[in-house]
Tab-separated table of C-alpha atoms in Angstrom:
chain	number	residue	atom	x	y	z
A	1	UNK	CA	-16.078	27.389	-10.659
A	2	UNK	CA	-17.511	24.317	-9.132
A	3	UNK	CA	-16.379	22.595	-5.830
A	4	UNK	CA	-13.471	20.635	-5.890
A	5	UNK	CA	-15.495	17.760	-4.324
A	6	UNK	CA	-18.270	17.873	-7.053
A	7	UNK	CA	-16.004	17.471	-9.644
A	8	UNK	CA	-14.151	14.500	-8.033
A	9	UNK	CA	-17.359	13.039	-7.164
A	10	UNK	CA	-18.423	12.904	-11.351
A	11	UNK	CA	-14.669	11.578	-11.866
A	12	UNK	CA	-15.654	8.533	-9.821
A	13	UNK	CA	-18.641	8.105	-11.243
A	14	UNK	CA	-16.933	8.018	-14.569
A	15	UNK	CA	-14.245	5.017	-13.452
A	16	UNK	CA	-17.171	3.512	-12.002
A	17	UNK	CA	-19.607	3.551	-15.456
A	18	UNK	CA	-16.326	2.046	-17.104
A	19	UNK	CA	-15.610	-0.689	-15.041
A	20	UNK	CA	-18.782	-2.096	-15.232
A	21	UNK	CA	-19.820	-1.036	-18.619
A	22	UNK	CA	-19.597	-4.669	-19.880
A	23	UNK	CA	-20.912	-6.119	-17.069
A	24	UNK	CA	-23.927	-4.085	-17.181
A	25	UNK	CA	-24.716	-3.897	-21.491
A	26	UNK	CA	-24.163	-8.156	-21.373
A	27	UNK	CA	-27.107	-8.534	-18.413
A	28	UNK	CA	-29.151	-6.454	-20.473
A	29	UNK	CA	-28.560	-8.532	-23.929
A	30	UNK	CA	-29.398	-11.765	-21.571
A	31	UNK	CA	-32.664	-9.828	-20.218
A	32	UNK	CA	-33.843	-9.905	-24.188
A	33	UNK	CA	-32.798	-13.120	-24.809
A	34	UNK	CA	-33.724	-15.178	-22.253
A	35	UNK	CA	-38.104	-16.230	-22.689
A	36	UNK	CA	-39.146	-17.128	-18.680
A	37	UNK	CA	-39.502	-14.365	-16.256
A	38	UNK	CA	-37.945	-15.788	-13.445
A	39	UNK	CA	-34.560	-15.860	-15.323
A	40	UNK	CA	-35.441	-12.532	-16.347
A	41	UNK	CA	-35.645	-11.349	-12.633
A	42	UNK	CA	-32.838	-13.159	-11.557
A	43	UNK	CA	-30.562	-11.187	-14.168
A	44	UNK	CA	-32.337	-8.057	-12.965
A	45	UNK	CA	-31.192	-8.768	-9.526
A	46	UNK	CA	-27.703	-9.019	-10.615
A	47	UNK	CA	-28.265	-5.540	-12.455
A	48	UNK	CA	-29.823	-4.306	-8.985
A	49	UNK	CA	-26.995	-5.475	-7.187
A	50	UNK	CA	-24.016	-3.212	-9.587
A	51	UNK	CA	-23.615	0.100	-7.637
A	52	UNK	CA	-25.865	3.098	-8.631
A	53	UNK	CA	-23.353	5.369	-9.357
A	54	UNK	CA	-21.786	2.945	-11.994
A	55	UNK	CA	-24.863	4.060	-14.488
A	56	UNK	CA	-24.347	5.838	-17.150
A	57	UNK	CA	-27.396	7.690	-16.731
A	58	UNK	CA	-26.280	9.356	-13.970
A	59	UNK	CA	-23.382	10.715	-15.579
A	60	UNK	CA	-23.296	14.398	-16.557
A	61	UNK	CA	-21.531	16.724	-18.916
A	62	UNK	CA	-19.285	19.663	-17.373
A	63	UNK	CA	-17.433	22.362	-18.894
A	64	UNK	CA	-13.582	21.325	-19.153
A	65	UNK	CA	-11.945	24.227	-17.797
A	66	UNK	CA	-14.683	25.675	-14.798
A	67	UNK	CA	-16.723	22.242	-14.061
A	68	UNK	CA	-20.307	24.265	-14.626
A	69	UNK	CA	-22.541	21.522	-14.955
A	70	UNK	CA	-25.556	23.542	-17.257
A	71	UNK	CA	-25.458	24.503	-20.980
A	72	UNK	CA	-22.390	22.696	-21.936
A	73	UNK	CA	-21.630	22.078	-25.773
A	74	UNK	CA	-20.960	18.709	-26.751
A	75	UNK	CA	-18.603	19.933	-29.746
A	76	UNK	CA	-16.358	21.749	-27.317
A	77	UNK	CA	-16.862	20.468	-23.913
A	78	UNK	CA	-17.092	24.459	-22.434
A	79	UNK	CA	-19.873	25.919	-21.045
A	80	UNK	CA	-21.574	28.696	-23.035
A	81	UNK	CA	-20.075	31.358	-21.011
A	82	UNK	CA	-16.576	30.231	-21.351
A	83	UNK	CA	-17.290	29.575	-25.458
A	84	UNK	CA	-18.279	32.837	-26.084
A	85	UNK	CA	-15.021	34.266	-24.275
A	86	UNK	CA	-12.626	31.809	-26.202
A	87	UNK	CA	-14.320	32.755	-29.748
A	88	UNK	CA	-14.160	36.663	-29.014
A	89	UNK	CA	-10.297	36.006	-28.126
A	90	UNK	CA	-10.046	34.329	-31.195
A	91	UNK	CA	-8.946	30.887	-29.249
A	92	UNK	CA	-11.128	28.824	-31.343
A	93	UNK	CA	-10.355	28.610	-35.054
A	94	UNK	CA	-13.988	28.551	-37.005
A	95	UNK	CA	-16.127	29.761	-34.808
A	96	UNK	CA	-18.031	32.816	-35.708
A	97	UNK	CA	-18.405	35.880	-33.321
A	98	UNK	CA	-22.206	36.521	-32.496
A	99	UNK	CA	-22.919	39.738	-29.793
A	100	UNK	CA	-25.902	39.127	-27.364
């Protein structure tokens, strides 16, 4: 399971990619829009100036019920550990049992 504090620290980070989603996919529509680069710096600088952990690339994926941040599945949000438990106790309708 991971630390309490990791996982609160990737909540954040999600309220924080939210709130300034719009914010931050509008500069980058002027960026490609606008011809001189001056302007085009200028708009960067208000893109420098959002805070780094509203990014969206600095988001990341963690299984739903143990917060294990490697080989998640998109499909089910669980790690592969924690998939392969839940299909062999039946928990997830349609998924096929494979041994390994």
């Amino acid at each position: 399971m991971a630390r309490k504090s990791v996982i609160q620290r990737e909540k954040k980070r999600q309220k924080l990619e939210q709130k300034y989603h719009l914010i931050r996919r509008s500069s980058k529509k002027e960026i490609s829009k606008v011809p001189s680069l001056s302007e085009k710096w200028e708009i960067h600088g208000k893109l420098e100036s959002l805070p780094r952990n509203s990014a969206p690339i600095r988001l990341h994926r963690r299984c739903f019920s143990t917060g294990r941040p490697r080989a998640n599945y998109r499909d089910f949000g669980l790690s592969g550990h924690i998939l392969r438990e839940m299909v062999h106790a039946c928990f997830l309708p349609g998924a096929t049992r494979s041994s390994w």
